[in-house]
PDB file of C-alpha atoms in Angstrom:
ATOM      1  CA  MET A 942      78.865 -44.151  -8.962  1.00 74.00           C
ATOM      2  CA  SER A 943      75.619 -44.203 -10.844  1.00 85.00           C
ATOM      3  CA  LYS A 944      72.637 -42.687  -9.120  1.00 90.00           C
ATOM      4  CA  GLN A 945      69.583 -44.871  -8.543  1.00 92.00           C
ATOM      5  CA  PRO A 946      66.452 -43.568 -10.273  1.00 90.00           C
ATOM      6  CA  VAL A 947      63.759 -42.235  -7.933  1.00 87.00           C
ATOM      7  CA  LEU A 948      60.128 -41.876  -8.935  1.00 83.00           C
ATOM      8  CA  LYS A 949      58.574 -38.569  -7.854  1.00 84.00           C
ATOM      9  CA  ASN A 950      55.068 -37.126  -8.229  1.00 87.00           C
ATOM     10  CA  ILE A 951      52.586 -38.454 -10.721  1.00 88.00           C
ATOM     11  CA  SER A 952      50.550 -35.882 -12.666  1.00 93.00           C
ATOM     12  CA  PRO A 953      47.438 -37.483 -14.150  1.00 95.00           C
ATOM     13  CA  MET A 954      46.007 -36.154 -17.388  1.00 96.00           C
ATOM     14  CA  ILE A 955      42.260 -36.484 -17.038  1.00 96.00           C
ATOM     15  CA  PRO A 956      39.171 -35.764 -19.151  1.00 96.00           C
ATOM     16  CA  ALA A 957      37.608 -32.578 -17.811  1.00 96.00           C
ATOM     17  CA  GLY A 958      34.466 -32.318 -19.904  1.00 94.00           C
ATOM     18  CA  ASN A 959      33.634 -29.772 -22.564  1.00 94.00           C
ATOM     19  CA  ASP A 960      33.742 -26.663 -20.342  1.00 94.00           C
ATOM     20  CA  LEU A 961      37.211 -26.288 -18.844  1.00 96.00           C
ATOM     21  CA  GLU A 962      36.275 -22.971 -17.196  1.00 96.00           C
ATOM     22  CA  LYS A 963      33.677 -24.912 -15.168  1.00 96.00           C
ATOM     23  CA  SER A 964      36.205 -27.649 -14.299  1.00 97.00           C
ATOM     24  CA  ILE A 965      38.866 -25.119 -13.267  1.00 98.00           C
ATOM     25  CA  ALA A 966      36.331 -23.310 -11.052  1.00 97.00           C
ATOM     26  CA  PHE A 967      35.409 -26.628  -9.411  1.00 96.00           C
ATOM     27  CA  TYR A 968      39.021 -27.545  -8.659  1.00 97.00           C
ATOM     28  CA  GLU A 969      39.763 -24.045  -7.322  1.00 97.00           C
ATOM     29  CA  GLN A 970      36.577 -23.323  -5.357  1.00 95.00           C
ATOM     30  CA  GLN A 971      35.600 -26.807  -4.175  1.00 94.00           C
ATOM     31  CA  LEU A 972      38.949 -28.606  -3.843  1.00 96.00           C
ATOM     32  CA  GLY A 973      41.381 -25.756  -3.081  1.00 96.00           C
ATOM     33  CA  PHE A 974      43.639 -26.180  -6.125  1.00 97.00           C
ATOM     34  CA  LYS A 975      45.244 -23.221  -7.929  1.00 98.00           C
ATOM     35  CA  LEU A 976      45.361 -22.770 -11.689  1.00 98.00           C
ATOM     36  CA  ILE A 977      49.038 -22.730 -12.705  1.00 98.00           C
ATOM     37  CA  HIS A 978      48.757 -23.011 -16.512  1.00 98.00           C
ATOM     38  CA  LYS A 979      46.151 -22.933 -19.283  1.00 97.00           C
ATOM     39  CA  GLU A 980      46.217 -23.205 -23.073  1.00 97.00           C
ATOM     40  CA  GLY A 981      43.807 -22.346 -25.861  1.00 96.00           C
ATOM     41  CA  ASN A 982      40.996 -19.907 -26.372  1.00 94.00           C
ATOM     42  CA  PRO A 983      38.611 -21.422 -25.461  1.00 93.00           C
ATOM     43  CA  ILE A 984      40.728 -23.410 -23.011  1.00 95.00           C
ATOM     44  CA  THR A 985      41.646 -26.936 -24.155  1.00 97.00           C
ATOM     45  CA  MET A 986      44.142 -27.819 -21.414  1.00 98.00           C
ATOM     46  CA  ALA A 987      44.790 -26.547 -17.891  1.00 98.00           C
ATOM     47  CA  VAL A 988      47.031 -27.524 -15.002  1.00 98.00           C
ATOM     48  CA  VAL A 989      45.838 -27.178 -11.409  1.00 98.00           C
ATOM     49  CA  LYS A 990      47.968 -27.768  -8.338  1.00 97.00           C
ATOM     50  CA  ARG A 991      47.555 -28.058  -4.593  1.00 97.00           C
ATOM     51  CA  ASP A 992      50.681 -28.721  -2.550  1.00 96.00           C
ATOM     52  CA  SER A 993      52.450 -31.542  -4.468  1.00 94.00           C
ATOM     53  CA  ALA A 994      49.342 -32.773  -6.283  1.00 96.00           C
ATOM     54  CA  GLU A 995      49.246 -31.595  -9.898  1.00 97.00           C
ATOM     55  CA  ILE A 996      46.436 -32.486 -12.311  1.00 97.00           C
ATOM     56  CA  PHE A 997      46.250 -31.840 -16.048  1.00 98.00           C
ATOM     57  CA  LEU A 998      42.667 -31.127 -17.138  1.00 98.00           C
ATOM     58  CA  LEU A 999      42.023 -31.935 -20.810  1.00 97.00           C
ATOM     59  CA  LYS A1000      39.003 -30.834 -22.815  1.00 97.00           C
ATOM     60  CA  ASN A1001      37.089 -33.992 -23.620  1.00 95.00           C
ATOM     61  CA  ASP A1002      33.366 -34.486 -23.974  1.00 86.00           C
ATOM     62  CA  ASP A1003      33.455 -38.298 -23.721  1.00 92.00           C
ATOM     63  CA  GLN A1004      31.350 -38.785 -20.577  1.00 90.00           C
ATOM     64  CA  HIS A1005      32.041 -42.539 -20.604  1.00 93.00           C
ATOM     65  CA  LEU A1006      35.809 -41.952 -20.490  1.00 94.00           C
ATOM     66  CA  ALA A1007      35.483 -39.500 -17.588  1.00 93.00           C
ATOM     67  CA  GLU A1008      33.246 -41.851 -15.606  1.00 92.00           C
ATOM     68  CA  TRP A1009      35.816 -44.657 -15.977  1.00 95.00           C
ATOM     69  CA  THR A1010      38.746 -42.453 -14.930  1.00 95.00           C
ATOM     70  CA  THR A1011      39.835 -42.721 -11.313  1.00 95.00           C
ATOM     71  CA  PHE A1012      42.997 -42.091  -9.299  1.00 95.00           C
ATOM     72  CA  ARG A1013      44.182 -41.749  -5.708  1.00 96.00           C
ATOM     73  CA  ILE A1014      45.931 -38.894  -3.903  1.00 96.00           C
ATOM     74  CA  GLN A1015      47.695 -39.696  -0.631  1.00 95.00           C
ATOM     75  CA  VAL A1016      47.343 -36.903   1.924  1.00 96.00           C
ATOM     76  CA  ASP A1017      48.397 -35.934   5.427  1.00 96.00           C
ATOM     77  CA  GLY A1018      45.418 -34.756   7.503  1.00 96.00           C
ATOM     78  CA  ILE A1019      42.608 -36.647   5.772  1.00 96.00           C
ATOM     79  CA  GLU A1020      40.030 -35.815   8.438  1.00 96.00           C
ATOM     80  CA  GLN A1021      40.738 -32.084   8.117  1.00 97.00           C
ATOM     81  CA  LEU A1022      40.537 -32.324   4.304  1.00 96.00           C
ATOM     82  CA  TYR A1023      37.205 -34.135   4.538  1.00 96.00           C
ATOM     83  CA  GLN A1024      35.912 -31.387   6.866  1.00 96.00           C
ATOM     84  CA  GLU A1025      37.175 -28.712   4.456  1.00 95.00           C
ATOM     85  CA  PHE A1026      35.217 -30.310   1.604  1.00 95.00           C
ATOM     86  CA  GLN A1027      32.129 -30.552   3.840  1.00 92.00           C
ATOM     87  CA  VAL A1028      32.382 -26.801   4.498  1.00 91.00           C
ATOM     88  CA  HIS A1029      32.350 -26.258   0.718  1.00 86.00           C
ATOM     89  CA  GLY A1030      29.003 -28.033   0.569  1.00 84.00           C
ATOM     90  CA  GLY A1031      30.160 -31.646   0.370  1.00 83.00           C
ATOM     91  CA  HIS A1032      28.259 -32.120  -2.904  1.00 88.00           C
ATOM     92  CA  MET A1033      31.368 -33.575  -4.538  1.00 92.00           C
ATOM     93  CA  ILE A1034      31.645 -36.467  -2.041  1.00 94.00           C
ATOM     94  CA  HIS A1035      30.842 -39.768  -3.815  1.00 92.00           C
ATOM     95  CA  PRO A1036      27.527 -41.214  -2.547  1.00 89.00           C
ATOM     96  CA  ASN A1037      29.393 -44.357  -1.413  1.00 91.00           C
ATOM     97  CA  GLY A1038      32.627 -42.524  -0.628  1.00 92.00           C
ATOM     98  CA  GLN A1039      32.275 -41.082   2.859  1.00 95.00           C
ATOM     99  CA  LEU A1040      35.351 -41.022   5.070  1.00 97.00           C
ATOM    100  CA  GLN A1041      36.086 -44.470   6.484  1.00 96.00           C
ATOM    101  CA  THR A1042      38.919 -46.840   7.303  1.00 96.00           C
ATOM    102  CA  LYS A1043      39.278 -49.641   4.765  1.00 95.00           C
ATOM    103  CA  PRO A1044      40.354 -53.223   5.529  1.00 95.00           C
ATOM    104  CA  TRP A1045      43.698 -52.547   3.795  1.00 94.00           C
ATOM    105  CA  GLY A1046      44.641 -49.982   6.446  1.00 94.00           C
ATOM    106  CA  MET A1047      43.836 -46.740   4.631  1.00 96.00           C
ATOM    107  CA  LYS A1048      41.489 -44.022   5.850  1.00 97.00           C
ATOM    108  CA  GLU A1049      39.898 -42.637   2.694  1.00 97.00           C
ATOM    109  CA  PHE A1050      37.034 -40.877   0.965  1.00 97.00           C
ATOM    110  CA  ALA A1051      36.134 -40.292  -2.678  1.00 97.00           C
ATOM    111  CA  ILE A1052      34.813 -37.343  -4.652  1.00 96.00           C
ATOM    112  CA  ILE A1053      33.372 -36.987  -8.146  1.00 96.00           C
ATOM    113  CA  ASP A1054      34.459 -33.953 -10.170  1.00 96.00           C
ATOM    114  CA  VAL A1055      32.193 -32.058 -12.580  1.00 95.00           C
ATOM    115  CA  ALA A1056      33.171 -34.279 -15.533  1.00 96.00           C
ATOM    116  CA  GLY A1057      32.503 -37.503 -13.586  1.00 95.00           C
ATOM    117  CA  VAL A1058      36.107 -38.435 -12.670  1.00 96.00           C
ATOM    118  CA  CYS A1059      36.460 -40.191  -9.307  1.00 96.00           C
ATOM    119  CA  ILE A1060      39.326 -39.090  -7.034  1.00 96.00           C
ATOM    120  CA  THR A1061      40.043 -40.967  -3.822  1.00 97.00           C
ATOM    121  CA  PHE A1062      41.922 -39.154  -1.067  1.00 97.00           C
ATOM    122  CA  CYS A1063      43.687 -41.533   1.318  1.00 96.00           C
ATOM    123  CA  GLU A1064      45.965 -41.627   4.348  1.00 97.00           C
ATOM    124  CA  PRO A1065      47.611 -44.656   5.975  1.00 95.00           C
ATOM    125  CA  GLU A1066      45.819 -45.503   9.221  1.00 89.00           C
ATOM    126  CA  ASN A1067      48.842 -45.749  11.548  1.00 74.00           C
TER     127      ASN A1067
END
């Protein structure tokens, strides 16, 4: 009776620029995450979490790496999340990433964090 392996959450480790205090503030104030762990003085690594989404922010001043880093977070209530981000100014919404339904059946929008990382929030259309 061996148990089948089950994949759970994925926790990306992303470049967060040179100023982790600024990145943490962005994730907390603009995206509604909570800081759950930090290391270093000054900070070199931090973990932020919102619901089941957990992101490791790593000090890294390679702008090119950050701009080529992207990932997706599946959500329930995408329209409400989009509105929430609009209330916070909406400055983080990618210029080409407004909320829309894609041909592959996902309703999604994208944001750019302070380091240049692109995060797409998505919800199946049905």
